[in-house]
Tab-separated table of C-alpha atoms in Angstrom:
chain	number	residue	atom	x	y	z
T	1	MET	CA	-46.677	88.573	-15.977
T	2	ALA	CA	-50.385	88.785	-15.170
T	3	GLN	CA	-51.297	90.461	-11.888
T	4	GLY	CA	-53.320	87.527	-10.597
T	5	VAL	CA	-54.676	86.365	-7.267
T	6	ILE	CA	-55.926	83.052	-5.926
T	7	ALA	CA	-59.441	83.149	-4.482
T	8	ASP	CA	-61.504	80.630	-2.558
T	9	ASN	CA	-64.284	78.750	-4.317
T	10	TRP	CA	-65.987	79.008	-0.924
T	11	SER	CA	-66.075	82.800	-1.314
T	12	LEU	CA	-67.522	82.601	-4.816
T	13	GLN	CA	-70.111	80.096	-3.615
T	14	ASP	CA	-71.174	82.466	-0.822
T	15	ILE	CA	-71.348	85.406	-3.239
T	16	SER	CA	-73.411	83.409	-5.733
T	17	THR	CA	-75.805	82.389	-2.963
T	18	LEU	CA	-76.014	86.030	-1.912
T	19	PHE	CA	-77.133	87.114	-5.380
T	20	LEU	CA	-79.578	84.250	-5.841
T	21	GLU	CA	-81.086	83.949	-2.359
T	22	GLY	CA	-80.265	87.233	-0.651
T	23	LEU	CA	-78.435	87.872	2.587
T	24	ASP	CA	-78.326	84.891	4.924
T	25	LYS	CA	-79.725	85.840	8.345
T	26	GLU	CA	-78.184	82.838	10.115
T	27	LYS	CA	-74.927	82.704	12.075
T	28	ALA	CA	-71.596	81.089	11.291
T	29	GLY	CA	-68.738	80.420	13.693
T	30	GLU	CA	-65.620	82.559	13.875
T	31	ILE	CA	-62.760	80.588	15.406
T	32	ILE	CA	-61.280	82.660	18.215
T	33	ILE	CA	-58.352	82.031	20.550
T	34	ASP	CA	-58.629	82.781	24.260
T	35	GLU	CA	-56.310	81.583	27.025
T	36	ASN	CA	-54.693	78.993	24.770
T	37	GLN	CA	-58.055	77.480	23.817
T	38	HIS	CA	-60.081	77.869	20.649
T	39	SER	CA	-63.828	78.342	20.549
T	40	TYR	CA	-66.505	79.476	18.118
T	41	LYS	CA	-67.922	82.986	18.264
T	42	PRO	CA	-71.212	83.582	16.412
T	43	ILE	CA	-70.855	85.866	13.418
T	44	SER	CA	-73.501	86.968	10.951
T	45	ILE	CA	-73.259	85.091	7.660
T	46	ALA	CA	-74.596	88.242	5.992
T	47	VAL	CA	-71.466	90.041	7.200
T	48	THR	CA	-69.096	87.402	5.810
T	49	GLN	CA	-71.059	87.320	2.535
T	50	THR	CA	-70.657	91.088	2.252
T	51	GLU	CA	-66.953	90.987	3.059
T	52	ALA	CA	-66.430	88.219	0.498
T	53	LEU	CA	-68.285	90.263	-2.133
T	54	PHE	CA	-66.310	93.431	-1.397
T	55	ASP	CA	-63.002	91.526	-1.544
T	56	PHE	CA	-64.061	89.912	-4.810
T	57	ILE	CA	-65.107	93.096	-6.607
T	58	THR	CA	-61.932	94.837	-5.431
T	59	ASP	CA	-59.891	92.034	-6.995
T	60	LEU	CA	-62.160	92.103	-10.042
T	61	VAL	CA	-61.266	95.742	-10.706
T	62	LEU	CA	-57.609	95.785	-9.637
T	63	ARG	CA	-56.349	92.361	-10.780
T	64	ASP	CA	-55.746	91.011	-14.260
T	65	GLU	CA	-57.228	87.662	-13.272
T	66	ILE	CA	-58.701	85.735	-10.357
T	67	LEU	CA	-57.748	82.065	-10.161
T	68	VAL	CA	-59.775	79.371	-8.397
T	69	ASP	CA	-59.072	75.667	-8.014
T	70	GLU	CA	-60.789	73.865	-10.878
T	71	ARG	CA	-61.427	70.790	-8.732
T	72	PHE	CA	-63.929	72.619	-6.523
T	73	ALA	CA	-65.265	75.263	-8.925
T	74	ASP	CA	-68.524	73.352	-9.352
T	75	ALA	CA	-69.499	74.753	-5.932
T	76	TRP	CA	-70.538	77.945	-7.745
T	77	GLU	CA	-70.251	77.351	-11.506
T	78	GLY	CA	-73.620	75.599	-11.572
T	79	MET	CA	-75.349	78.584	-9.986
T	80	ASP	CA	-76.831	81.160	-12.343
T	81	SER	CA	-75.210	84.161	-10.684
T	82	PRO	CA	-73.626	87.335	-12.134
T	83	ILE	CA	-70.167	85.920	-11.353
T	84	LEU	CA	-70.486	83.762	-14.460
T	85	ASN	CA	-70.090	86.927	-16.553
T	86	ALA	CA	-66.612	87.394	-15.093
T	87	LYS	CA	-65.829	83.766	-15.914
T	88	LYS	CA	-67.014	84.186	-19.508
T	89	LEU	CA	-64.694	87.174	-19.921
T	90	GLY	CA	-61.766	85.175	-18.543
T	91	VAL	CA	-61.246	87.432	-15.535
T	92	VAL	CA	-62.200	84.550	-13.230
T	93	ARG	CA	-60.478	81.369	-14.301
T	94	ALA	CA	-60.441	77.801	-12.979
T	95	TYR	CA	-56.889	76.481	-12.719
T	96	PRO	CA	-55.509	72.936	-12.189
T	97	PHE	CA	-53.544	73.693	-9.030
T	98	LEU	CA	-53.532	70.053	-7.959
T	99	SER	CA	-51.261	69.137	-10.848
T	100	LYS	CA	-48.623	69.794	-8.173
T	101	SER	CA	-50.539	67.935	-5.473
T	102	ASP	CA	-47.499	66.423	-3.732
T	103	GLU	CA	-45.783	69.779	-3.229
T	104	ILE	CA	-49.041	71.367	-2.088
T	105	ALA	CA	-49.807	68.570	0.397
T	106	GLU	CA	-46.399	68.813	2.045
T	107	ILE	CA	-46.577	72.584	2.465
T	108	ARG	CA	-50.250	72.421	3.535
T	109	GLU	CA	-49.319	70.268	6.524
T	110	GLU	CA	-46.524	72.637	7.513
T	111	ILE	CA	-48.885	75.614	7.340
T	112	SER	CA	-51.575	73.714	9.268
T	113	ASP	CA	-49.088	73.174	12.086
T	114	ARG	CA	-48.335	76.888	12.172
T	115	ILE	CA	-52.026	77.839	12.307
T	116	CYS	CA	-52.591	75.392	15.194
T	117	SER	CA	-51.391	77.880	17.782
T	118	THR	CA	-53.136	76.150	20.718
T	119	GLU	CA	-53.218	72.605	22.015
T	120	SER	CA	-56.986	72.439	21.496
T	121	LEU	CA	-56.572	73.368	17.818
T	122	ARG	CA	-53.845	70.767	17.376
T	123	VAL	CA	-56.014	68.053	18.931
T	124	ALA	CA	-59.131	68.959	16.918
T	125	HIS	CA	-57.144	69.221	13.689
T	126	LYS	CA	-55.548	65.810	14.279
T	127	GLU	CA	-59.018	64.342	14.805
T	128	ASN	CA	-60.039	65.820	11.452
T	129	VAL	CA	-56.981	64.382	9.705
T	130	ASP	CA	-57.470	60.954	11.280
T	131	GLY	CA	-61.181	60.960	10.473
T	132	TRP	CA	-60.548	61.884	6.852
T	133	ASN	CA	-57.877	59.220	6.460
T	134	PHE	CA	-60.182	56.609	8.003
T	135	ASN	CA	-63.537	57.232	6.298
T	136	LYS	CA	-63.260	60.548	4.395
T	137	LYS	CA	-65.222	62.331	7.135
T	138	SER	CA	-64.012	65.114	9.422
T	139	PRO	CA	-65.681	65.338	12.858
T	140	HIS	CA	-65.122	69.117	13.065
T	141	LYS	CA	-66.395	70.208	9.652
T	142	LEU	CA	-66.184	73.989	10.046
T	143	LEU	CA	-62.694	73.742	11.512
T	144	SER	CA	-61.624	71.473	8.660
T	145	GLN	CA	-63.020	73.821	6.023
T	146	THR	CA	-61.489	76.854	7.677
T	147	LEU	CA	-58.117	75.600	8.920
T	148	TRP	CA	-57.175	72.655	6.700
T	149	GLY	CA	-58.816	74.149	3.629
T	150	GLY	CA	-57.235	77.539	4.299
T	151	ALA	CA	-53.814	75.947	4.740
T	152	GLY	CA	-54.290	74.190	1.408
T	153	MET	CA	-55.027	77.469	-0.348
T	154	CYS	CA	-52.007	79.111	1.293
T	155	ALA	CA	-49.935	76.197	-0.002
T	156	ARG	CA	-51.255	76.791	-3.528
T	157	SER	CA	-50.339	80.449	-3.153
T	158	TYR	CA	-46.792	79.518	-2.131
T	159	VAL	CA	-46.203	76.861	-4.791
T	160	TYR	CA	-47.571	78.985	-7.643
T	161	GLU	CA	-46.177	82.290	-6.324
T	162	LYS	CA	-49.541	84.043	-6.402
T	163	SER	CA	-51.195	86.174	-3.773
T	164	TYR	CA	-54.246	84.812	-1.985
T	165	THR	CA	-57.500	86.479	-0.927
T	166	PRO	CA	-58.992	84.171	1.726
T	167	HIS	CA	-62.629	83.655	2.651
T	168	PRO	CA	-63.568	85.982	5.557
T	169	LEU	CA	-63.756	83.104	8.064
T	170	ARG	CA	-60.333	81.858	7.012
T	171	LYS	CA	-58.971	85.399	7.194
T	172	ARG	CA	-60.257	85.723	10.761
T	173	LEU	CA	-58.699	82.412	11.784
T	174	PHE	CA	-55.338	83.447	10.349
T	175	ILE	CA	-55.448	86.723	12.274
T	176	ASN	CA	-56.727	85.194	15.517
T	177	SER	CA	-54.146	82.395	15.476
T	178	GLY	CA	-51.265	84.721	14.659
T	179	PHE	CA	-50.616	83.184	11.244
T	180	MET	CA	-49.468	85.804	8.749
T	181	LEU	CA	-49.657	85.783	4.970
T	182	PRO	CA	-46.683	87.108	2.960
T	183	ALA	CA	-46.552	90.903	2.748
T	184	GLY	CA	-45.384	91.065	-0.857
T	185	ASP	CA	-48.641	91.899	-2.621
T	186	ALA	CA	-49.044	95.286	-4.281
T	187	VAL	CA	-52.854	95.279	-4.343
T	188	HIS	CA	-53.119	94.436	-0.646
T	189	GLN	CA	-50.546	97.119	0.185
T	190	VAL	CA	-52.384	99.782	-1.791
T	191	SER	CA	-55.785	98.685	-0.438
T	192	SER	CA	-54.443	99.017	3.119
T	193	PHE	CA	-52.976	102.402	2.223
T	194	LEU	CA	-56.346	103.605	0.933
T	195	ASN	CA	-58.161	102.352	4.035
T	196	ASP	CA	-55.665	104.026	6.385
T	197	GLN	CA	-55.886	107.307	4.512
T	198	LYS	CA	-59.686	107.230	4.507
T	199	VAL	CA	-59.713	106.699	8.291
T	200	LYS	CA	-57.308	109.618	8.693
T	201	VAL	CA	-59.632	111.867	6.702
T	202	SER	CA	-62.651	110.790	8.777
T	203	GLU	CA	-60.812	111.391	12.051
T	204	LYS	CA	-59.788	114.873	10.954
T	205	LEU	CA	-63.181	115.907	9.624
T	206	LEU	CA	-65.410	114.251	12.228
T	207	GLY	CA	-63.295	114.640	15.353
T	208	ASN	CA	-62.304	112.204	18.077
T	209	ASP	CA	-64.872	112.551	20.852
T	210	LYS	CA	-64.834	109.882	23.594
T	211	LEU	CA	-68.427	108.894	22.834
T	212	PHE	CA	-68.989	109.939	19.226
T	213	SER	CA	-65.803	108.558	17.727
T	214	THR	CA	-66.703	105.810	15.292
T	215	TYR	CA	-66.521	106.026	11.516
T	216	ILE	CA	-67.797	103.916	8.671
T	217	ASN	CA	-64.887	102.812	6.492
T	218	ILE	CA	-65.908	100.840	3.413
T	219	PRO	CA	-63.166	99.771	0.952
T	220	ALA	CA	-62.764	102.358	-1.795
T	221	ILE	CA	-63.533	100.229	-4.868
T	222	PRO	CA	-66.841	98.791	-3.548
T	223	ILE	CA	-67.938	102.354	-2.757
T	224	ARG	CA	-67.460	103.359	-6.387
T	225	ILE	CA	-69.328	100.298	-7.612
T	226	LEU	CA	-72.233	100.847	-5.230
T	227	GLN	CA	-72.486	104.457	-6.362
T	228	GLU	CA	-72.967	103.317	-9.949
T	229	SER	CA	-75.236	100.320	-9.271
T	230	GLN	CA	-79.007	100.581	-9.203
T	231	SER	CA	-79.529	96.985	-8.087
T	232	ALA	CA	-77.512	94.232	-6.461
T	233	GLU	CA	-77.458	92.265	-9.711
T	234	GLN	CA	-75.622	95.127	-11.444
T	235	MET	CA	-72.643	95.133	-9.094
T	236	ILE	CA	-70.595	92.538	-10.968
T	237	SER	CA	-71.303	94.017	-14.411
T	238	ILE	CA	-70.451	97.512	-13.121
T	239	ALA	CA	-67.198	96.173	-11.667
T	240	LEU	CA	-66.311	94.594	-15.004
T	241	GLN	CA	-67.048	97.858	-16.818
T	242	MET	CA	-64.992	99.774	-14.257
T	243	ARG	CA	-61.923	97.734	-15.133
T	244	ASP	CA	-61.454	100.089	-18.087
T	245	ASP	CA	-61.570	103.144	-15.800
T	246	PHE	CA	-58.865	101.662	-13.587
T	247	GLN	CA	-56.635	100.226	-16.312
T	248	GLY	CA	-53.945	102.791	-15.483
T	249	LEU	CA	-53.941	101.889	-11.796
T	250	ARG	CA	-53.953	98.187	-12.654
T	251	ASP	CA	-50.899	98.666	-14.898
T	252	TRP	CA	-49.154	100.633	-12.134
T	253	LEU	CA	-49.949	97.881	-9.621
T	254	LYS	CA	-48.498	95.311	-12.008
T	255	MET	CA	-45.209	97.232	-12.203
T	256	PHE	CA	-45.194	97.695	-8.423
T	257	GLN	CA	-45.791	93.950	-8.016
T	258	ASN	CA	-42.948	93.136	-10.399
T	259	ALA	CA	-40.631	95.323	-8.326
T	260	ILE	CA	-41.701	93.517	-5.139
T	261	SER	CA	-41.369	90.062	-6.704
T	262	GLU	CA	-37.922	90.850	-8.097
T	263	GLU	CA	-36.866	92.527	-4.829
T	264	ASP	CA	-35.895	95.594	-6.827
T	265	THR	CA	-35.349	97.980	-3.925
T	266	LYS	CA	-34.814	101.044	-6.098
T	267	ALA	CA	-38.074	100.484	-7.985
T	268	MET	CA	-39.977	99.667	-4.782
T	269	ILE	CA	-38.822	102.940	-3.245
T	270	LYS	CA	-40.039	104.782	-6.347
T	271	TYR	CA	-43.545	103.360	-6.028
T	272	ARG	CA	-43.653	103.842	-2.261
T	273	LYS	CA	-42.640	107.471	-2.763
T	274	GLN	CA	-45.706	107.971	-4.926
T	275	LEU	CA	-47.874	106.648	-2.095
T	276	ASP	CA	-46.035	108.898	0.367
T	277	SER	CA	-46.605	111.858	-1.932
T	278	ALA	CA	-50.332	111.112	-2.089
T	279	SER	CA	-50.431	110.814	1.712
T	280	GLN	CA	-48.712	114.186	2.147
T	281	TYR	CA	-51.098	115.744	-0.352
T	282	ILE	CA	-54.069	114.400	1.617
T	283	ASP	CA	-52.558	115.791	4.835
T	284	LYS	CA	-52.417	119.237	3.287
T	285	LYS	CA	-55.859	118.864	1.788
T	286	ILE	CA	-57.504	118.192	5.153
T	287	GLY	CA	-55.457	120.699	7.114
T	288	TYR	CA	-52.507	118.750	8.488
T	289	GLY	CA	-50.025	121.406	7.390
T	290	ALA	CA	-46.523	121.744	8.782
T	291	SER	CA	-45.824	124.832	10.884
T	292	SER	CA	-43.497	126.074	8.169
T	293	SER	CA	-46.239	125.634	5.582
T	294	PRO	CA	-49.384	127.203	7.032
T	295	VAL	CA	-52.638	125.932	5.617
T	296	SER	CA	-55.748	127.937	4.902
T	297	MET	CA	-58.969	126.112	4.152
T	298	GLU	CA	-62.042	127.241	2.289
T	299	ALA	CA	-65.246	125.223	2.204
T	300	GLY	CA	-66.187	124.026	-1.247
T	301	ILE	CA	-68.838	121.753	-2.689
T	302	GLY	CA	-68.085	118.227	-1.545
T	303	ILE	CA	-64.336	118.826	-1.241
T	304	PHE	CA	-61.937	121.281	0.343
T	305	LYS	CA	-60.275	124.062	-1.569
T	306	ILE	CA	-56.859	124.738	-0.177
T	307	ALA	CA	-53.974	127.159	-0.481
T	308	ILE	CA	-50.610	125.919	0.739
T	309	LYS	CA	-47.038	127.043	0.920
T	310	GLY	CA	-45.255	123.894	-0.114
T	311	ASN	CA	-43.771	122.139	-3.091
T	312	PRO	CA	-45.923	123.305	-6.029
T	313	LEU	CA	-44.517	120.600	-8.323
T	314	ASP	CA	-45.488	117.824	-5.923
T	315	SER	CA	-48.943	119.347	-5.538
T	316	LEU	CA	-49.274	119.479	-9.323
T	317	LYS	CA	-48.238	115.825	-9.683
T	318	ASN	CA	-51.076	114.871	-7.365
T	319	GLN	CA	-53.574	116.342	-9.818
T	320	PHE	CA	-52.749	113.802	-12.516
T	321	GLY	CA	-52.004	110.129	-13.095
T	322	ILE	CA	-51.911	107.456	-10.415
T	323	ARG	CA	-51.716	109.885	-7.516
T	324	ALA	CA	-54.840	111.667	-8.713
T	325	THR	CA	-56.652	108.316	-8.933
T	326	LEU	CA	-55.605	107.419	-5.383
T	327	ASN	CA	-56.566	110.847	-4.057
T	328	LYS	CA	-60.038	110.632	-5.567
T	329	LEU	CA	-60.577	107.246	-3.937
T	330	ILE	CA	-59.399	108.578	-0.574
T	331	LEU	CA	-61.360	111.833	-0.660
T	332	GLY	CA	-64.534	110.205	-1.924
T	333	SER	CA	-67.365	109.024	0.270
T	334	SER	CA	-66.596	107.200	3.522
T	335	GLY	CA	-69.227	104.681	2.468
T	336	ARG	CA	-71.999	105.382	4.982
T	337	GLU	CA	-74.591	106.171	2.327
T	338	GLU	CA	-73.332	103.393	0.074
T	339	ILE	CA	-73.574	100.661	2.728
T	340	ARG	CA	-77.115	101.797	3.492
T	341	LYS	CA	-77.869	101.614	-0.210
T	342	TYR	CA	-76.396	98.109	-0.226
T	343	VAL	CA	-78.574	96.782	2.610
T	344	LYS	CA	-81.603	98.394	0.968
T	345	MET	CA	-80.793	96.631	-2.307
T	346	PHE	CA	-81.049	93.328	-0.456
T	347	GLY	CA	-84.186	94.338	1.426
T	348	VAL	CA	-82.727	94.310	4.949
T	349	ASP	CA	-82.712	98.049	5.648
T	350	GLY	CA	-84.085	98.858	9.081
T	351	SER	CA	-83.425	95.303	10.280
T	352	ALA	CA	-80.986	93.690	12.686
T	353	THR	CA	-79.170	92.140	9.719
T	354	GLY	CA	-78.749	95.533	8.083
T	355	TYR	CA	-77.461	96.983	11.345
T	356	GLU	CA	-74.959	94.124	11.736
T	357	ILE	CA	-73.596	94.731	8.248
T	358	GLU	CA	-73.223	98.473	8.754
T	359	ASN	CA	-71.709	97.993	12.206
T	360	SER	CA	-69.129	95.536	10.848
T	361	PHE	CA	-67.468	98.365	8.906
T	362	ILE	CA	-67.192	100.746	11.854
T	363	VAL	CA	-63.716	101.931	12.784
T	364	LYS	CA	-63.163	103.372	16.246
T	365	GLY	CA	-61.361	106.673	16.392
């Protein structure tokens, strides 16, 4: 079974616009919940464009295929952007999800109700539904696109048993409203694992001062792609080339996903143990040694050399295969230089837009 994911045409449209027109310096509206009321908080479109791009290239490298709804693919297919190269190779594929429109519609309404966690959301959403049924117009367009559209994509994910990578504004609404996507996705689990491990490394190496305690934490795959890219236009082609480098990890993720989908507890434990082993190796690498296994550290070039009293076989296993791949991603750059390279590629270095993008990836220690 292909390790596929459903993506939003909205995301691909934003990414295509990013490549063709540059970073958008205007603001969008993040739907937030406060005291049982929803409101719109300004958020930089450049930030959501960047997040959408980073999510997309991560999926491009780690997934077998990215599926979008064929009915709305014209939102980006007519734009001469680098994404079309991924479509030509069959990695991005338009799919007729609405061939099961009745099932999707029923589940979409159930999910919409769950996302409407406040009375104000329920009222505004009902106005959108009534408006659409009356004259095909929704009075709250951004809410409709974010909530109703997001619920529809979640319904597609459920009906077709595929994971879903939502547009950044939809992702924020889901989080802010308390709506949770299913946890059974191997790529999302491993991506979260990599992010957590990278933060742990930064905290250990940079300290946890009350004032100076923030770290840049860019997702691992976009860092690698930015390191290899000399221009923004190259990012998609580099990601496609990098699929070969990560074929082993992609195959491992497929087997991990099969174990999750089949609820094979024994196999799931096996794959989780490999992640645990990598985590323990990182702990030793950065100096989190157990008292019974004292750690000595020696500065090297770009990485720590280390001598430990521990399980030599486990340490050896972390030098090869999947664990070695994960360790390299964790112990690589935090992304500070790469995100600055990114904003420079788009000509917004030294600007408020560039600062907003960099600041959006800050993690507080």
